[in-house]
PDB file of C-alpha atoms in Angstrom:
ATOM      1  CA  MET A 278      70.940  30.881-104.860  1.00  0.00           C
ATOM      2  CA  ARG A 279      73.714  31.702-102.680  1.00  0.00           C
ATOM      3  CA  GLN A 280      77.557  31.212-103.050  1.00  0.00           C
ATOM      4  CA  GLY A 281      78.885  28.378-101.840  1.00  0.00           C
ATOM      5  CA  GLU A 282      76.267  26.522-101.277  1.00  0.00           C
ATOM      6  CA  PRO A 283      75.221  23.780-102.871  1.00  0.00           C
ATOM      7  CA  TYR A 284      71.076  23.865-103.158  1.00  0.00           C
ATOM      8  CA  LEU A 285      69.216  26.135-105.091  1.00  0.00           C
ATOM      9  CA  ARG A 286      66.956  28.366-102.298  1.00  0.00           C
ATOM     10  CA  ILE A 287      62.999  27.956-104.371  1.00  0.00           C
ATOM     11  CA  ILE A 288      59.987  30.417-102.998  1.00  0.00           C
ATOM     12  CA  THR A 289      56.364  29.103-103.798  1.00  0.00           C
ATOM     13  CA  GLU A 290      53.669  31.747-103.146  1.00  0.00           C
ATOM     14  CA  GLY A 291      49.485  31.278-103.235  1.00  0.00           C
ATOM     15  CA  LYS A 292      46.478  29.978-102.351  1.00  0.00           C
ATOM     16  CA  ALA A 293      45.035  26.349-103.004  1.00  0.00           C
ATOM     17  CA  PRO A 294      41.055  26.747-104.450  1.00  0.00           C
ATOM     18  CA  SER A 295      38.933  25.157-102.664  1.00  0.00           C
ATOM     19  CA  SER A 296      39.063  21.005-102.755  1.00  0.00           C
ATOM     20  CA  TYR A 297      42.391  21.493-104.146  1.00  0.00           C
ATOM     21  CA  THR A 298      45.966  19.813-103.416  1.00  0.00           C
ATOM     22  CA  VAL A 299      48.805  22.188-105.212  1.00  0.00           C
ATOM     23  CA  MET A 300      52.438  20.468-105.271  1.00  0.00           C
ATOM     24  CA  VAL A 301      55.399  21.030-107.378  1.00  0.00           C
ATOM     25  CA  LYS A 302      57.062  17.988-108.811  1.00  0.00           C
ATOM     26  CA  PHE A 303      61.103  17.561-110.206  1.00  0.00           C
ATOM     27  CA  PRO A 304      61.918  15.097-113.077  1.00  0.00           C
ATOM     28  CA  LEU A 305      64.873  13.062-112.236  1.00  0.00           C
ATOM     29  CA  ARG A 306      67.685  11.655-114.187  1.00  0.00           C
ATOM     30  CA  SER A 307      66.075   7.466-112.791  1.00  0.00           C
ATOM     31  CA  THR A 308      63.236   5.872-111.328  1.00  0.00           C
ATOM     32  CA  ILE A 309      62.768   6.358-107.698  1.00  0.00           C
ATOM     33  CA  GLU A 310      63.077   3.366-106.294  1.00  0.00           C
ATOM     34  CA  SER A 311      63.581   4.724-102.046  1.00  0.00           C
ATOM     35  CA  MET A 312      62.890   7.286-100.827  1.00  0.00           C
ATOM     36  CA  ASP A 313      65.019   8.452 -97.318  1.00  0.00           C
ATOM     37  CA  VAL A 314      63.507  11.317 -94.994  1.00  0.00           C
ATOM     38  CA  GLY A 315      62.999  12.613 -91.879  1.00  0.00           C
ATOM     39  CA  THR A 316      60.563  12.260 -89.411  1.00  0.00           C
ATOM     40  CA  PRO A 317      60.095  14.361 -86.204  1.00  0.00           C
ATOM     41  CA  TYR A 318      62.865  13.068 -84.168  1.00  0.00           C
ATOM     42  CA  HIS A 319      65.115  10.752 -86.477  1.00  0.00           C
ATOM     43  CA  TRP A 320      65.118   9.565 -90.251  1.00  0.00           C
ATOM     44  CA  ASN A 321      63.239   6.498 -92.480  1.00  0.00           C
ATOM     45  CA  LYS A 322      63.940   5.111 -95.066  1.00  0.00           C
ATOM     46  CA  VAL A 323      60.776   4.786 -97.652  1.00  0.00           C
ATOM     47  CA  TYR A 324      59.146   2.795-100.306  1.00  0.00           C
ATOM     48  CA  PRO A 325      57.271   3.797-103.260  1.00  0.00           C
ATOM     49  CA  MET A 326      53.490   2.689-102.686  1.00  0.00           C
ATOM     50  CA  ASP A 327      50.549   3.089-104.188  1.00  0.00           C
ATOM     51  CA  TYR A 328      47.236   4.058-103.001  1.00  0.00           C
ATOM     52  CA  GLY A 329      43.872   4.112-104.415  1.00  0.00           C
ATOM     53  CA  THR A 330      42.812   2.506-107.915  1.00  0.00           C
ATOM     54  CA  ASN A 331      43.685   5.907-109.706  1.00  0.00           C
ATOM     55  CA  LYS A 332      45.605   5.068-112.628  1.00  0.00           C
ATOM     56  CA  ASP A 333      47.073   7.922-113.603  1.00  0.00           C
ATOM     57  CA  PHE A 334      48.644   8.767-110.142  1.00  0.00           C
ATOM     58  CA  ASN A 335      47.893   7.392-107.131  1.00  0.00           C
ATOM     59  CA  ALA A 336      51.125   7.308-104.662  1.00  0.00           C
ATOM     60  CA  THR A 337      50.963   7.338-101.084  1.00  0.00           C
ATOM     61  CA  MET A 338      52.266  10.376 -99.939  1.00  0.00           C
ATOM     62  CA  TRP A 339      55.107  10.387 -96.764  1.00  0.00           C
ATOM     63  CA  ALA A 340      54.988  13.446 -94.749  1.00  0.00           C
ATOM     64  CA  THR A 341      58.639  14.326 -93.757  1.00  0.00           C
ATOM     65  CA  HIS A 342      60.645  17.264 -91.730  1.00  0.00           C
ATOM     66  CA  ASP A 343      63.457  18.912 -92.327  1.00  0.00           C
ATOM     67  CA  PHE A 344      64.611  16.292 -95.219  1.00  0.00           C
ATOM     68  CA  VAL A 345      64.074  13.622 -98.363  1.00  0.00           C
ATOM     69  CA  VAL A 346      66.229  12.119-100.937  1.00  0.00           C
ATOM     70  CA  PRO A 347      65.113  10.323-103.777  1.00  0.00           C
ATOM     71  CA  ASN A 348      67.686   7.301-104.473  1.00  0.00           C
ATOM     72  CA  ALA A 349      68.164   5.026-106.660  1.00  0.00           C
ATOM     73  CA  SER A 350      70.226   1.753-106.302  1.00  0.00           C
ATOM     74  CA  GLN A 351      70.956   3.122-102.833  1.00  0.00           C
ATOM     75  CA  VAL A 352      72.126   6.394-104.637  1.00  0.00           C
ATOM     76  CA  PRO A 353      71.066   9.582-104.487  1.00  0.00           C
ATOM     77  CA  LEU A 354      69.227  10.903-107.317  1.00  0.00           C
ATOM     78  CA  ALA A 355      69.113  14.752-105.415  1.00  0.00           C
ATOM     79  CA  ALA A 356      67.785  16.341-102.095  1.00  0.00           C
ATOM     80  CA  ILE A 357      65.297  18.759-100.753  1.00  0.00           C
ATOM     81  CA  TYR A 358      65.605  20.985 -97.508  1.00  0.00           C
ATOM     82  CA  HIS A 359      62.794  21.827 -95.786  1.00  0.00           C
ATOM     83  CA  SER A 360      61.404  24.068 -92.533  1.00  0.00           C
ATOM     84  CA  ALA A 361      57.674  22.763 -93.027  1.00  0.00           C
ATOM     85  CA  THR A 362      56.593  19.958 -92.688  1.00  0.00           C
ATOM     86  CA  SER A 363      55.213  18.905 -95.144  1.00  0.00           C
ATOM     87  CA  ALA A 364      54.619  16.107 -97.719  1.00  0.00           C
ATOM     88  CA  TRP A 365      56.474  13.516-101.007  1.00  0.00           C
ATOM     89  CA  THR A 366      56.151  11.068-102.749  1.00  0.00           C
ATOM     90  CA  SER A 367      57.416   9.786-106.198  1.00  0.00           C
ATOM     91  CA  ASN A 368      55.791   8.481-109.143  1.00  0.00           C
ATOM     92  CA  ASP A 369      58.078   7.046-111.980  1.00  0.00           C
ATOM     93  CA  ASN A 370      61.510   9.594-112.192  1.00  0.00           C
ATOM     94  CA  THR A 371      59.360  12.172-110.658  1.00  0.00           C
ATOM     95  CA  LEU A 372      59.111  13.794-106.860  1.00  0.00           C
ATOM     96  CA  TYR A 373      56.765  15.411-106.247  1.00  0.00           C
ATOM     97  CA  GLY A 374      55.856  17.893-102.646  1.00  0.00           C
ATOM     98  CA  VAL A 375      52.948  18.842-101.407  1.00  0.00           C
ATOM     99  CA  VAL A 376      52.815  22.691-101.030  1.00  0.00           C
ATOM    100  CA  LEU A 377      49.568  24.636-101.004  1.00  0.00           C
ATOM    101  CA  ARG A 378      46.106  22.581 -99.641  1.00  0.00           C
ATOM    102  CA  ASN A 379      42.248  23.613 -99.394  1.00  0.00           C
ATOM    103  CA  THR A 380      40.269  20.579 -98.139  1.00  0.00           C
ATOM    104  CA  PRO A 381      37.516  21.449 -96.806  1.00  0.00           C
ATOM    105  CA  GLY A 382      34.907  18.991 -95.288  1.00  0.00           C
ATOM    106  CA  GLY A 383      37.894  16.067 -96.243  1.00  0.00           C
ATOM    107  CA  HIS A 384      36.874  15.681 -99.777  1.00  0.00           C
ATOM    108  CA  GLY A 385      36.746  11.972-100.147  1.00  0.00           C
ATOM    109  CA  CYS A 386      39.849  10.908 -97.374  1.00  0.00           C
ATOM    110  CA  ARG A 387      37.309   9.217 -95.244  1.00  0.00           C
ATOM    111  CA  GLY A 388      39.027  10.921 -91.783  1.00  0.00           C
ATOM    112  CA  TYR A 389      42.317  10.009 -93.487  1.00  0.00           C
ATOM    113  CA  GLY A 390      43.572  13.751 -95.068  1.00  0.00           C
ATOM    114  CA  ALA A 391      43.881  17.153 -94.272  1.00  0.00           C
ATOM    115  CA  ASP A 392      39.678  18.684 -93.145  1.00  0.00           C
ATOM    116  CA  GLY A 393      40.236  22.425 -93.088  1.00  0.00           C
ATOM    117  CA  SER A 394      39.194  25.309 -95.981  1.00  0.00           C
ATOM    118  CA  ASP A 395      42.148  27.808 -96.479  1.00  0.00           C
ATOM    119  CA  ASP A 396      41.493  30.216 -98.620  1.00  0.00           C
ATOM    120  CA  GLU A 397      45.125  32.392 -97.861  1.00  0.00           C
ATOM    121  CA  ILE A 398      47.818  32.790 -99.553  1.00  0.00           C
ATOM    122  CA  HIS A 399      50.856  31.475 -97.985  1.00  0.00           C
ATOM    123  CA  VAL A 400      54.839  31.487 -99.284  1.00  0.00           C
ATOM    124  CA  GLN A 401      56.327  28.250 -98.431  1.00  0.00           C
ATOM    125  CA  THR A 402      60.633  28.119 -98.931  1.00  0.00           C
ATOM    126  CA  TYR A 403      62.221  24.977-100.023  1.00  0.00           C
ATOM    127  CA  ALA A 404      66.048  24.244-101.745  1.00  0.00           C
ATOM    128  CA  LEU A 405      66.318  22.322-103.962  1.00  0.00           C
ATOM    129  CA  ARG A 406      70.084  20.115-103.536  1.00  0.00           C
ATOM    130  CA  ILE A 407      72.584  19.160-105.998  1.00  0.00           C
ATOM    131  CA  PRO A 408      73.322  15.150-105.726  1.00  0.00           C
ATOM    132  CA  SER A 409      77.245  15.310-105.697  1.00  0.00           C
ATOM    133  CA  GLY A 410      78.198  14.527-101.938  1.00  0.00           C
ATOM    134  CA  ILE A 411      74.455  14.374-100.533  1.00  0.00           C
ATOM    135  CA  PRO A 412      75.489  13.022 -96.931  1.00  0.00           C
ATOM    136  CA  ASN A 413      74.396   9.594 -95.721  1.00  0.00           C
ATOM    137  CA  PRO A 414      71.487  10.600 -92.760  1.00  0.00           C
ATOM    138  CA  GLN A 415      73.152   7.425 -91.173  1.00  0.00           C
ATOM    139  CA  SER A 416      75.756  10.379 -90.068  1.00  0.00           C
ATOM    140  CA  GLY A 417      73.817  12.888 -88.866  1.00  0.00           C
ATOM    141  CA  LYS A 418      75.509  15.044 -91.133  1.00  0.00           C
ATOM    142  CA  LEU A 419      72.506  15.417 -93.719  1.00  0.00           C
ATOM    143  CA  LEU A 420      70.094  16.855 -90.954  1.00  0.00           C
ATOM    144  CA  LYS A 421      73.319  18.669 -90.358  1.00  0.00           C
ATOM    145  CA  GLU A 422      73.066  20.382 -93.260  1.00  0.00           C
ATOM    146  CA  ALA A 423      69.290  20.995 -93.582  1.00  0.00           C
ATOM    147  CA  ARG A 424      68.984  22.490 -90.492  1.00  0.00           C
ATOM    148  CA  GLN A 425      71.705  24.934 -91.750  1.00  0.00           C
ATOM    149  CA  TYR A 426      69.113  26.062 -94.543  1.00  0.00           C
ATOM    150  CA  ASN A 427      66.080  25.632 -92.464  1.00  0.00           C
ATOM    151  CA  THR A 428      66.922  27.121 -89.178  1.00  0.00           C
ATOM    152  CA  PRO A 429      70.116  28.652 -89.706  1.00  0.00           C
ATOM    153  CA  MET A 430      71.896  30.397 -87.011  1.00  0.00           C
ATOM    154  CA  GLN A 431      71.491  34.193 -86.247  1.00  0.00           C
ATOM    155  CA  ALA A 432      73.635  37.228 -84.407  1.00  0.00           C
ATOM    156  CA  ILE A 433      72.479  39.258 -82.468  1.00  0.00           C
ATOM    157  CA  PRO A 434      74.083  42.487 -80.680  1.00  0.00           C
ATOM    158  CA  VAL A 435      74.596  42.246 -76.982  1.00  0.00           C
ATOM    159  CA  PRO A 436      74.682  45.212 -74.368  1.00  0.00           C
ATOM    160  CA  SER A 437      77.618  46.041 -72.976  1.00  0.00           C
ATOM    161  CA  ASN A 438      77.045  45.010 -68.968  1.00  0.00           C
ATOM    162  CA  GLY A 439      79.618  47.305 -67.609  1.00  0.00           C
ATOM    163  CA  THR A 440      81.369  44.927 -66.052  1.00  0.00           C
ATOM    164  CA  GLY A 441      84.230  44.271 -68.958  1.00  0.00           C
ATOM    165  CA  ASN A 442      84.073  42.536 -72.779  1.00  0.00           C
ATOM    166  CA  LEU A 443      82.388  39.934 -73.376  1.00  0.00           C
ATOM    167  CA  PRO A 444      84.252  36.281 -74.618  1.00  0.00           C
ATOM    168  CA  LEU A 445      85.230  36.583 -78.614  1.00  0.00           C
ATOM    169  CA  THR A 446      83.404  32.400 -78.217  1.00  0.00           C
ATOM    170  CA  TYR A 447      81.103  30.561 -76.461  1.00  0.00           C
ATOM    171  CA  SER A 448      80.281  27.344 -75.953  1.00  0.00           C
ATOM    172  CA  ILE A 449      77.923  25.392 -73.260  1.00  0.00           C
ATOM    173  CA  ALA A 450      78.323  22.088 -74.824  1.00  0.00           C
ATOM    174  CA  THR A 451      79.783  20.925 -77.930  1.00  0.00           C
ATOM    175  CA  ALA A 452      79.540  16.837 -78.511  1.00  0.00           C
ATOM    176  CA  THR A 453      82.851  15.088 -80.237  1.00  0.00           C
ATOM    177  CA  LYS A 454      81.348  12.156 -81.666  1.00  0.00           C
ATOM    178  CA  GLY A 455      79.256  13.391 -84.255  1.00  0.00           C
ATOM    179  CA  SER A 456      75.727  13.852 -82.354  1.00  0.00           C
ATOM    180  CA  LEU A 457      73.815  16.428 -82.326  1.00  0.00           C
ATOM    181  CA  VAL A 458      72.954  18.596 -79.200  1.00  0.00           C
ATOM    182  CA  THR A 459      69.334  19.469 -80.029  1.00  0.00           C
ATOM    183  CA  SER A 460      68.186  21.364 -76.946  1.00  0.00           C
ATOM    184  CA  ALA A 461      70.217  22.899 -74.027  1.00  0.00           C
ATOM    185  CA  LYS A 462      68.278  24.561 -71.650  1.00  0.00           C
ATOM    186  CA  TRP A 463      67.592  25.037 -68.053  1.00  0.00           C
ATOM    187  CA  SER A 464      65.750  22.089 -65.333  1.00  0.00           C
ATOM    188  CA  TYR A 465      62.269  23.540 -64.998  1.00  0.00           C
ATOM    189  CA  THR A 466      63.113  21.340 -61.665  1.00  0.00           C
ATOM    190  CA  ASP A 467      66.205  23.222 -60.933  1.00  0.00           C
ATOM    191  CA  PRO A 468      66.990  25.929 -62.668  1.00  0.00           C
ATOM    192  CA  ASN A 469      70.635  25.759 -61.340  1.00  0.00           C
ATOM    193  CA  ASP A 470      71.361  22.183 -63.647  1.00  0.00           C
ATOM    194  CA  LEU A 471      71.388  21.953 -67.496  1.00  0.00           C
ATOM    195  CA  ILE A 472      69.435  19.892 -69.178  1.00  0.00           C
ATOM    196  CA  LEU A 473      71.359  18.707 -72.812  1.00  0.00           C
ATOM    197  CA  ARG A 474      69.423  16.557 -75.582  1.00  0.00           C
ATOM    198  CA  LEU A 475      71.554  14.541 -77.677  1.00  0.00           C
ATOM    199  CA  TYR A 476      70.630  12.642 -81.239  1.00  0.00           C
ATOM    200  CA  GLN A 477      72.262  10.657 -82.875  1.00  0.00           C
ATOM    201  CA  ALA A 478      71.673   9.153 -86.357  1.00  0.00           C
ATOM    202  CA  SER A 479      73.527   6.178 -86.779  1.00  0.00           C
ATOM    203  CA  ASN A 480      70.561   3.469 -85.346  1.00  0.00           C
ATOM    204  CA  LYS A 481      73.613   1.515 -83.691  1.00  0.00           C
ATOM    205  CA  PRO A 482      75.011   2.009 -79.993  1.00  0.00           C
ATOM    206  CA  VAL A 483      76.974   5.353 -79.172  1.00  0.00           C
ATOM    207  CA  SER A 484      79.319   6.166 -76.398  1.00  0.00           C
ATOM    208  CA  GLU A 485      79.221  10.368 -76.504  1.00  0.00           C
ATOM    209  CA  ILE A 486      81.329  12.885 -75.064  1.00  0.00           C
ATOM    210  CA  VAL A 487      79.988  16.325 -74.038  1.00  0.00           C
ATOM    211  CA  THR A 488      82.457  18.927 -73.525  1.00  0.00           C
ATOM    212  CA  VAL A 489      80.796  22.006 -71.414  1.00  0.00           C
ATOM    213  CA  SER A 490      81.854  25.077 -69.873  1.00  0.00           C
ATOM    214  CA  GLU A 491      81.501  24.381 -66.553  1.00  0.00           C
ATOM    215  CA  LYS A 492      82.308  21.660 -64.555  1.00  0.00           C
ATOM    216  CA  PRO A 493      78.803  19.746 -63.448  1.00  0.00           C
ATOM    217  CA  SER A 494      78.931  17.628 -60.037  1.00  0.00           C
ATOM    218  CA  SER A 495      77.032  15.099 -61.221  1.00  0.00           C
ATOM    219  CA  CYS A 496      75.025  13.784 -63.733  1.00  0.00           C
ATOM    220  CA  ASP A 497      71.635  11.954 -64.576  1.00  0.00           C
ATOM    221  CA  ILE A 498      69.467  10.420 -67.636  1.00  0.00           C
ATOM    222  CA  VAL A 499      66.589  11.897 -67.642  1.00  0.00           C
ATOM    223  CA  THR A 500      62.788  11.393 -69.369  1.00  0.00           C
ATOM    224  CA  ALA A 501      61.915  14.479 -72.982  1.00  0.00           C
ATOM    225  CA  LEU A 502      60.071  15.603 -69.502  1.00  0.00           C
ATOM    226  CA  GLU A 503      63.299  15.628 -67.538  1.00  0.00           C
ATOM    227  CA  LYS A 504      61.320  13.235 -65.040  1.00  0.00           C
ATOM    228  CA  PRO A 505      62.822   9.661 -63.445  1.00  0.00           C
ATOM    229  CA  PHE A 506      62.651   6.691 -65.833  1.00  0.00           C
ATOM    230  CA  LYS A 507      61.209   3.940 -64.626  1.00  0.00           C
ATOM    231  CA  ASN A 508      60.141   0.078 -66.335  1.00  0.00           C
ATOM    232  CA  SER A 509      62.333   0.814 -68.726  1.00  0.00           C
ATOM    233  CA  ASN A 510      64.825  -0.860 -71.285  1.00  0.00           C
ATOM    234  CA  ASN A 511      68.254  -0.045 -72.800  1.00  0.00           C
ATOM    235  CA  ILE A 512      68.506   3.807 -70.903  1.00  0.00           C
ATOM    236  CA  PRO A 513      71.609   4.874 -71.505  1.00  0.00           C
ATOM    237  CA  SER A 514      73.553   5.974 -69.388  1.00  0.00           C
ATOM    238  CA  CYS A 515      76.252   9.396 -68.351  1.00  0.00           C
ATOM    239  CA  SER A 516      79.184   9.578 -65.736  1.00  0.00           C
ATOM    240  CA  THR A 517      81.556  12.853 -65.640  1.00  0.00           C
ATOM    241  CA  THR A 518      84.623  13.533 -65.361  1.00  0.00           C
ATOM    242  CA  SER A 519      85.543  17.032 -64.795  1.00  0.00           C
ATOM    243  CA  ASN A 520      84.713  19.222 -67.814  1.00  0.00           C
ATOM    244  CA  THR A 521      83.554  16.308 -69.570  1.00  0.00           C
ATOM    245  CA  VAL A 522      80.542  13.701 -69.962  1.00  0.00           C
ATOM    246  CA  MET A 523      80.827  10.326 -70.910  1.00  0.00           C
ATOM    247  CA  VAL A 524      77.204   9.506 -72.409  1.00  0.00           C
ATOM    248  CA  LYS A 525      76.145   6.073 -73.520  1.00  0.00           C
ATOM    249  CA  MET A 526      73.367   5.835 -75.663  1.00  0.00           C
ATOM    250  CA  PRO A 527      71.960   2.684 -77.010  1.00  0.00           C
ATOM    251  CA  ASN A 528      69.057   4.942 -78.840  1.00  0.00           C
ATOM    252  CA  ALA A 529      68.967   7.888 -80.683  1.00  0.00           C
ATOM    253  CA  ILE A 530      68.227   9.867 -78.209  1.00  0.00           C
ATOM    254  CA  ALA A 531      69.294  10.577 -74.737  1.00  0.00           C
ATOM    255  CA  THR A 532      67.960  13.489 -72.487  1.00  0.00           C
ATOM    256  CA  VAL A 533      70.939  14.235 -69.876  1.00  0.00           C
ATOM    257  CA  LYS A 534      71.397  15.971 -66.668  1.00  0.00           C
ATOM    258  CA  LEU A 535      73.572  18.103 -65.364  1.00  0.00           C
ATOM    259  CA  GLU A 536      73.556  18.863 -61.182  1.00  0.00           C
ATOM    260  CA  TYR A 537      75.686  21.877 -60.378  1.00  0.00           C
TER     261      TYR A 537
END
């Protein structure tokens, strides 16, 4: 644990024997009734679900991204932050997570499970967060906190270019209503245009205000492939005023193209 962090950093190193899955378990104080889990680009609430007829352990494993929050009576019992795509489940009051697998030939999964031999040693890193103060996934703060652990910001030295001192701070774009700017890149069709991908976790329409460092001439909503929308409903919209971009987001994600 590092000073000021509300979670315990854990490292698991090893290899799984052939035809085995290695799991970690965390006994909690109450029976787990549901889990809030991260998806590739959003979040979902999942519930304990039996799989198969095994009487000792037959819980369905859920593939998760970034975070797992087991709940009892809608109250968080803990949280797991992880950077690698993993799988988690619950059984009574215990949270289980897959950390290593070695399942050549599927071994009875009938094409629904991992299929491959892996005899190498691997290192898995994840964190167990205390239940006090766990953010609601709808606020977006849970993903922010998980990303602070999973993909922390890194500083690198920048050599002087001989044209003067570098600014102490610089921001390409800032979302002021709580959304996340998950990607900022130049457009592949026009290197003078800026692409911003916005994400909001509320599950309801949101009007986001983005402040950019350079005033754009106009803005447009594009697909993830940076192409115009065709035959689609509930398309986001945007407008610009000076260095401010207003984005109306009916859904979780909007990709904005700023023309310069």
